[in-house]
Coordinates of C-alpha atoms in Angstrom, one line a residue:
Chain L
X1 CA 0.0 0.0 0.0
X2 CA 1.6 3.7 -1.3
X3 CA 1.5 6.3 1.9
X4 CA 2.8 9.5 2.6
X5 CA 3.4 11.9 5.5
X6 CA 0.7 14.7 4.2
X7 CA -1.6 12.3 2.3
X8 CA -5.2 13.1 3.5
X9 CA -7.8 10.5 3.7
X10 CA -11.3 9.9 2.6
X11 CA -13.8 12.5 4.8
X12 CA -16.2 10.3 7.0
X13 CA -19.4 12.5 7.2
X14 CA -22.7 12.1 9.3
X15 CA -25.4 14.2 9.7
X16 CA -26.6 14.7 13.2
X17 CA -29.8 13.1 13.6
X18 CA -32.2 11.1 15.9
X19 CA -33.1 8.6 13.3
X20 CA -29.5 7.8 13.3
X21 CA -28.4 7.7 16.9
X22 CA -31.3 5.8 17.9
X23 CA -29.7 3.0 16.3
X24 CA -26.7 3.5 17.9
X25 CA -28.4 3.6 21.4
X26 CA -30.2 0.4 20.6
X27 CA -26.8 -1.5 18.9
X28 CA -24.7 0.1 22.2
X29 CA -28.0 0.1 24.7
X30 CA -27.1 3.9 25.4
X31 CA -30.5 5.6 26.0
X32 CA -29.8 8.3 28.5
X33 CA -32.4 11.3 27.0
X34 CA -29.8 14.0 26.3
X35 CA -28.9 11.9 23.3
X36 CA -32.9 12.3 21.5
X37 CA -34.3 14.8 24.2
X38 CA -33.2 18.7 23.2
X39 CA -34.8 19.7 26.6
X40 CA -32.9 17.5 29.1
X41 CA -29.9 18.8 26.7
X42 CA -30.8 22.3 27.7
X43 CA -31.3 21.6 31.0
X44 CA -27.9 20.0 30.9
X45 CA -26.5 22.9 29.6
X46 CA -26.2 21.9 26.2
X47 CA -27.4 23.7 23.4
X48 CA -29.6 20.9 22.1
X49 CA -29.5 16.8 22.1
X50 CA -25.9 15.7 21.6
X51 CA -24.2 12.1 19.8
X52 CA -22.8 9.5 22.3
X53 CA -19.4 9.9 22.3
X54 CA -18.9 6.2 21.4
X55 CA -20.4 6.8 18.1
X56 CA -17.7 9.7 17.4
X57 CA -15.1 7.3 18.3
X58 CA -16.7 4.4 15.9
X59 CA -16.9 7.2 13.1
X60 CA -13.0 7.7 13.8
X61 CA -12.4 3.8 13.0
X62 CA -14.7 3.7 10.3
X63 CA -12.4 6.7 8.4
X64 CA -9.5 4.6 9.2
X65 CA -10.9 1.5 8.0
X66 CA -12.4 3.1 4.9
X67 CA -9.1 4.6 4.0
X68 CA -7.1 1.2 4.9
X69 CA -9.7 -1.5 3.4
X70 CA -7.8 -5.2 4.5
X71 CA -4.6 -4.4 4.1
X72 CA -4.0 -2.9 8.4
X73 CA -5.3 -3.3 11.4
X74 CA -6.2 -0.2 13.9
X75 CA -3.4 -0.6 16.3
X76 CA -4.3 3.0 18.4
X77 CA -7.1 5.8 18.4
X78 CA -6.7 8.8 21.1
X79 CA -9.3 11.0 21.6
X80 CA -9.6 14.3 22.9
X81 CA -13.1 15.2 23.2
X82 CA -13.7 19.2 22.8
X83 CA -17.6 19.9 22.2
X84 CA -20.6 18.1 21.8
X85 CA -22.3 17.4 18.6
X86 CA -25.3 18.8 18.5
X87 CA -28.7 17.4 16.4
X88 CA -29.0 19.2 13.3
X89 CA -25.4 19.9 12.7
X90 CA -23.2 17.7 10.2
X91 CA -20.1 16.3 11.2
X92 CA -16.7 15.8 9.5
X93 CA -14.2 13.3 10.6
X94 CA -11.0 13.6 8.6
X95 CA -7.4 12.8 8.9
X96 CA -3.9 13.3 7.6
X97 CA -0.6 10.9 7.7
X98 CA 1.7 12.4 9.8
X99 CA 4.3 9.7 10.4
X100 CA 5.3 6.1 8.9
X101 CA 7.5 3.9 11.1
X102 CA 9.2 0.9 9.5
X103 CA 10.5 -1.6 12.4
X104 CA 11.3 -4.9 11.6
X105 CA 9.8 -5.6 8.6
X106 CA 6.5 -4.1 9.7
X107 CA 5.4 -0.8 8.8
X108 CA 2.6 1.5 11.2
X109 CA 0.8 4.8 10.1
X110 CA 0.2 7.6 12.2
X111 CA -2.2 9.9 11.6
X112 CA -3.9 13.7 13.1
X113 CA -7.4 13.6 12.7
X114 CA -10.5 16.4 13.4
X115 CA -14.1 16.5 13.7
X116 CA -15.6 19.5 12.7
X117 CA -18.9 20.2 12.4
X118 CA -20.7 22.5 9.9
X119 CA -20.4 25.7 12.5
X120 CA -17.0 25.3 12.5
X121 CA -16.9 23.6 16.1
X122 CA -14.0 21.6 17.0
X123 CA -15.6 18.5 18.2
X124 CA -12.7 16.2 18.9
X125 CA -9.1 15.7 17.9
X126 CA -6.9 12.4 17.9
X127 CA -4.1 10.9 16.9
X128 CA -4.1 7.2 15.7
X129 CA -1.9 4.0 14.8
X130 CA -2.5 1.5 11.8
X131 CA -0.3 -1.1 11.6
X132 CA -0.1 -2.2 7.7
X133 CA 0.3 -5.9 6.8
Chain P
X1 CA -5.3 26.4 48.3
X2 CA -8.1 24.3 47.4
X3 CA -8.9 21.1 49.4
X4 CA -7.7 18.1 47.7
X5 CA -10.9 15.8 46.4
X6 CA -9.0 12.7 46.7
X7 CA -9.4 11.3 49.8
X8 CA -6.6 8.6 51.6
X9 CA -9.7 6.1 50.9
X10 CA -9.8 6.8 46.9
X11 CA -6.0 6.7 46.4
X12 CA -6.3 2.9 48.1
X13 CA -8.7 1.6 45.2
X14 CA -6.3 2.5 42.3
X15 CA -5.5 -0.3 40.3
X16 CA -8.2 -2.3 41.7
X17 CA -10.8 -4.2 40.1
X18 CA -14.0 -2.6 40.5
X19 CA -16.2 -4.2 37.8
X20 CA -16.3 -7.4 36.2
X21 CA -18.5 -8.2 33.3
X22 CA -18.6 -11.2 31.1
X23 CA -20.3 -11.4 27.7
X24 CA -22.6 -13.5 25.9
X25 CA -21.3 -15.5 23.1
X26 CA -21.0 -12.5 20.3
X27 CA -23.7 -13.2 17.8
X28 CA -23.1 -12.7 13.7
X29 CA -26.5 -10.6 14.2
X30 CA -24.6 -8.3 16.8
X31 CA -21.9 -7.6 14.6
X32 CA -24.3 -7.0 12.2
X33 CA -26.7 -4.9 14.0
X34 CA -22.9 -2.5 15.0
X35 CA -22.3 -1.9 12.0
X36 CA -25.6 -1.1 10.6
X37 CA -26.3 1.5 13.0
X38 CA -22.3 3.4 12.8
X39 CA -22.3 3.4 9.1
X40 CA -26.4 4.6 9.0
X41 CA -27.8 5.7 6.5
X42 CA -24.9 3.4 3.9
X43 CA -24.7 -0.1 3.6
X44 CA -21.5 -1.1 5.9
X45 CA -18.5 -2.4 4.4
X46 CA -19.1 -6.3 2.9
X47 CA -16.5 -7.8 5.1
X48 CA -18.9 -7.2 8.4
X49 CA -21.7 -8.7 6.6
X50 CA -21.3 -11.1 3.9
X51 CA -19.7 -14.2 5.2
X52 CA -18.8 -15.8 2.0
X53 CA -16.9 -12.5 1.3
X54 CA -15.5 -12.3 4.7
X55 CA -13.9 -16.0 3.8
X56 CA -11.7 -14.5 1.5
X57 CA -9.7 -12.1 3.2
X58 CA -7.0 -12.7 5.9
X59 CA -9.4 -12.8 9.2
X60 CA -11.4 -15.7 7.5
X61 CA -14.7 -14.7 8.0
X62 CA -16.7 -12.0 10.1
X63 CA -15.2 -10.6 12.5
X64 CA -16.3 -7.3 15.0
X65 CA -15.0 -4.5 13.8
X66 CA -12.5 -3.1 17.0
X67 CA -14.8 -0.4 18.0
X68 CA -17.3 -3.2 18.9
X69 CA -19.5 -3.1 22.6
X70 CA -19.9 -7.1 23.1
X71 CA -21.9 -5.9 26.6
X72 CA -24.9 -4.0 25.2
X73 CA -28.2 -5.4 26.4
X74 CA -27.7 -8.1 28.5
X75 CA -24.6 -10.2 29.4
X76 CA -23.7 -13.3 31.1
X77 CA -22.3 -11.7 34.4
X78 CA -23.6 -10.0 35.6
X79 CA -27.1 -11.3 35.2
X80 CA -30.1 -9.2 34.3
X81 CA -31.2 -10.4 38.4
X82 CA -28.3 -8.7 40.1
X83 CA -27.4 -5.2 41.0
X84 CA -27.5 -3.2 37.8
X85 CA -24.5 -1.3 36.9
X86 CA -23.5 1.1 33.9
X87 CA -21.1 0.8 31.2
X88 CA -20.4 4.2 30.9
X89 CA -20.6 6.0 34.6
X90 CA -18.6 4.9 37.5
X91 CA -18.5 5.5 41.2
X92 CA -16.2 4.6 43.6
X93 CA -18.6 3.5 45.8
X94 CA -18.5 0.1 43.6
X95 CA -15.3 -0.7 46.1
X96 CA -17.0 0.5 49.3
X97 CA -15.5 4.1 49.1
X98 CA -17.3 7.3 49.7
X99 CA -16.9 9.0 45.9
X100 CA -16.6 13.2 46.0
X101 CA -19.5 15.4 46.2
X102 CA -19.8 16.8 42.4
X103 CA -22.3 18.8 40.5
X104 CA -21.2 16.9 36.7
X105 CA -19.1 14.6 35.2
X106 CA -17.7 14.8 32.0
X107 CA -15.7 12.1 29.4
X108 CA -12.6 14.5 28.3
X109 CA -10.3 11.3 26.8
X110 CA -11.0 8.1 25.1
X111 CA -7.5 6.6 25.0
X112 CA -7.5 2.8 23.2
X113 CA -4.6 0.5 22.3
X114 CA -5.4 -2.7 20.1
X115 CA -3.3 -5.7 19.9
X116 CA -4.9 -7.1 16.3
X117 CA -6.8 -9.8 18.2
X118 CA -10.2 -10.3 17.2
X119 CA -13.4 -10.6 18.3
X120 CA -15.6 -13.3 16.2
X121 CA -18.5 -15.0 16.7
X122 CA -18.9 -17.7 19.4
X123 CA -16.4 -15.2 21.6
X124 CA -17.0 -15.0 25.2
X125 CA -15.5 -11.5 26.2
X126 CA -14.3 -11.0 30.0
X127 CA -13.7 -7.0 30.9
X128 CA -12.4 -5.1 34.3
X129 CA -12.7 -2.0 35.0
X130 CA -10.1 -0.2 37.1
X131 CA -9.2 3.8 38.2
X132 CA -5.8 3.8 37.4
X133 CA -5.4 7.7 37.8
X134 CA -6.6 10.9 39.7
X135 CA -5.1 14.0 39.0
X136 CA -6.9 17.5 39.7
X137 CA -6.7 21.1 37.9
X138 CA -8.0 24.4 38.7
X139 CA -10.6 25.0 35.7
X140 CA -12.9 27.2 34.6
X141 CA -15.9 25.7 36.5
X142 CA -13.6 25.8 39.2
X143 CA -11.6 23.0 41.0
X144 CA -12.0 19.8 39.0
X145 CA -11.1 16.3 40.1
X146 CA -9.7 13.8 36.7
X147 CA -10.1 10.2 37.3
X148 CA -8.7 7.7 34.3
X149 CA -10.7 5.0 34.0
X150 CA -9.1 1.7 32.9
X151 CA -11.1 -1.0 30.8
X152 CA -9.4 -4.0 29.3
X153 CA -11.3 -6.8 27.5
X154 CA -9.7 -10.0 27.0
X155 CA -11.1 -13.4 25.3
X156 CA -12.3 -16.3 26.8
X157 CA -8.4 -17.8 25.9
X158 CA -7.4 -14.7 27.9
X159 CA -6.0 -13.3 25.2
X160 CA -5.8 -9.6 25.7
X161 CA -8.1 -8.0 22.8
X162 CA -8.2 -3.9 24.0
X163 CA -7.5 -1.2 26.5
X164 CA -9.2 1.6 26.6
X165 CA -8.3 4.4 29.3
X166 CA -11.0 6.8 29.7
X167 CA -10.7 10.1 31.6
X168 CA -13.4 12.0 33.6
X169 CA -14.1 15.3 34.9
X170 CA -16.0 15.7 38.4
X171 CA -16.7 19.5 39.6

């Protein structure tokens, strides 16, 4: 598999709606109401229902996944989570290659990656590790 | 200086296990149903569905994807009878110990390391939970207590499958 430091990989974008986190709550049984209820949100101090973070993180490993098909395995996925991401906003998980380590025959990817949504909110940042066979 | 809100009590509970939980054997239709709901509204990649396809490429059939929760719903320990207990909150008070008062809590890190072992169907998972870490910082909702939150998962050959170190914010 060709890789470069800089190369950018395939944008992994979701809008932010109840039709679609209610199947994550029932796939992950995560049903607490700020996730489909904008008022508990707001009482909360959110400006409206939010994603589980789980699902954020499984949009993360299914950018890295996309861009790497079979040929690696997810060795590492760090998370820094900044703001919540609010229903009715779209969000944009993308990455960049920032290192490649070759040790012993093997060869692992690092990466930066974002999610923004379409307000410009920072939602998360991470690094991550793919190991390619 | 603000008081500490790590009492001599918490500090004695880090690095033990707190939780225990042990899956069902993982389903196809739970790997299925995972992957149908992240990758909503597509279709999700073949290889999670399609076990003829799955056959041909190096894992030999389905396997979870590594983001996979084998826990949701019900699992085998403990049972649906006994105390119920989250997979996402915590409290200290699961070893016996008095937790801080707080007004919230909020997940600031999700931190996970993979060693390329899968989870495939017919999989029993085991998983403990463990505080591994409390650190506290003056922010701007005022003094805030960090606890990292340790949670490995093995298989039932106790082979180690993930970590994933997730840090709180009580205030």
């Amino acid at each position: 598999m060709q890789v470069s430091v800089g190369d950018t990989l395939p944008e992994f974008v979701r809008e932010g709606t109840v039709d679609h986190w209610n199947r994550f709550a029932a796939a992950n049984y995560e049903f607490a109401a700020h996730h489909w209820d904008d008022a508990v949100a707001r009482d909360e101090g959110f400006p409206g229902a939010f994603a589980m973070a789980p699902l954020q993180q499984s949009f993360i490993y299914a950018m890295l996944r996309g861009w790497m098909g079979d040929q690696g395995r997810i060795e590492a996925v760090n998370i820094k989570l900044r703001s919540p991401f609010i229903r009715g906003r779209t969000l944009t998980t993308s990455g960049e290659v920032t290192g490649i380590i070759e040790r012993d025959g093997s060869r692992s990817v690092e990466f930066n990656i974002t999610q923004t949504d379409d307000q410009d909110t920072l939602v998360s940042e991470a690094t991550a590790v793919v190991g390619l066979f | 200086m603000t008081r500490s809100m790590v009492t001599d009590e918490m500090r004695s509970i880090v690095g033990k296990v707190m939780r225990e939980t042990v899956s069902h054997p993982i389903s196809l239709a739970d790997i299925r149903k995972w992957v149908m709901a992240v990758y909503y509204p597509d279709p999700p990649p073949r290889q999670f569905w399609d076990e003829a396809f799955a056959a041909t490429l190096p894992q030999g059939g389905i396997v979870a994807p590594e983001d996979f929760n084998p826990f949701a719903w019900m699992t085998a320990q403990p049972t649906p009878l006994d105390p119920p207990i989250s997979q996402t909150a915590f409290s200290e008070a699961e070893l016996g110990v008095d937790p801080p008062a707080y007004k919230a809590m909020l997940l600031t890190d999700i931190k996970t390391r993979h060693n390329g072992q899968a989870m495939r169907p017919g999989d029993v998972i085991r998983s403990t939970h463990k505080i591994t870490d409390y650190f506290e910082r003056e922010g701007r909702m005022g003094h805030m207590l960090y606890t990292t939150l340790s949670h490995e998962l093995t298989n039932q050959d106790g082979a180690w499958i993930r970590t994933t170190d997730s840090v709180l914010v009580r205030y």
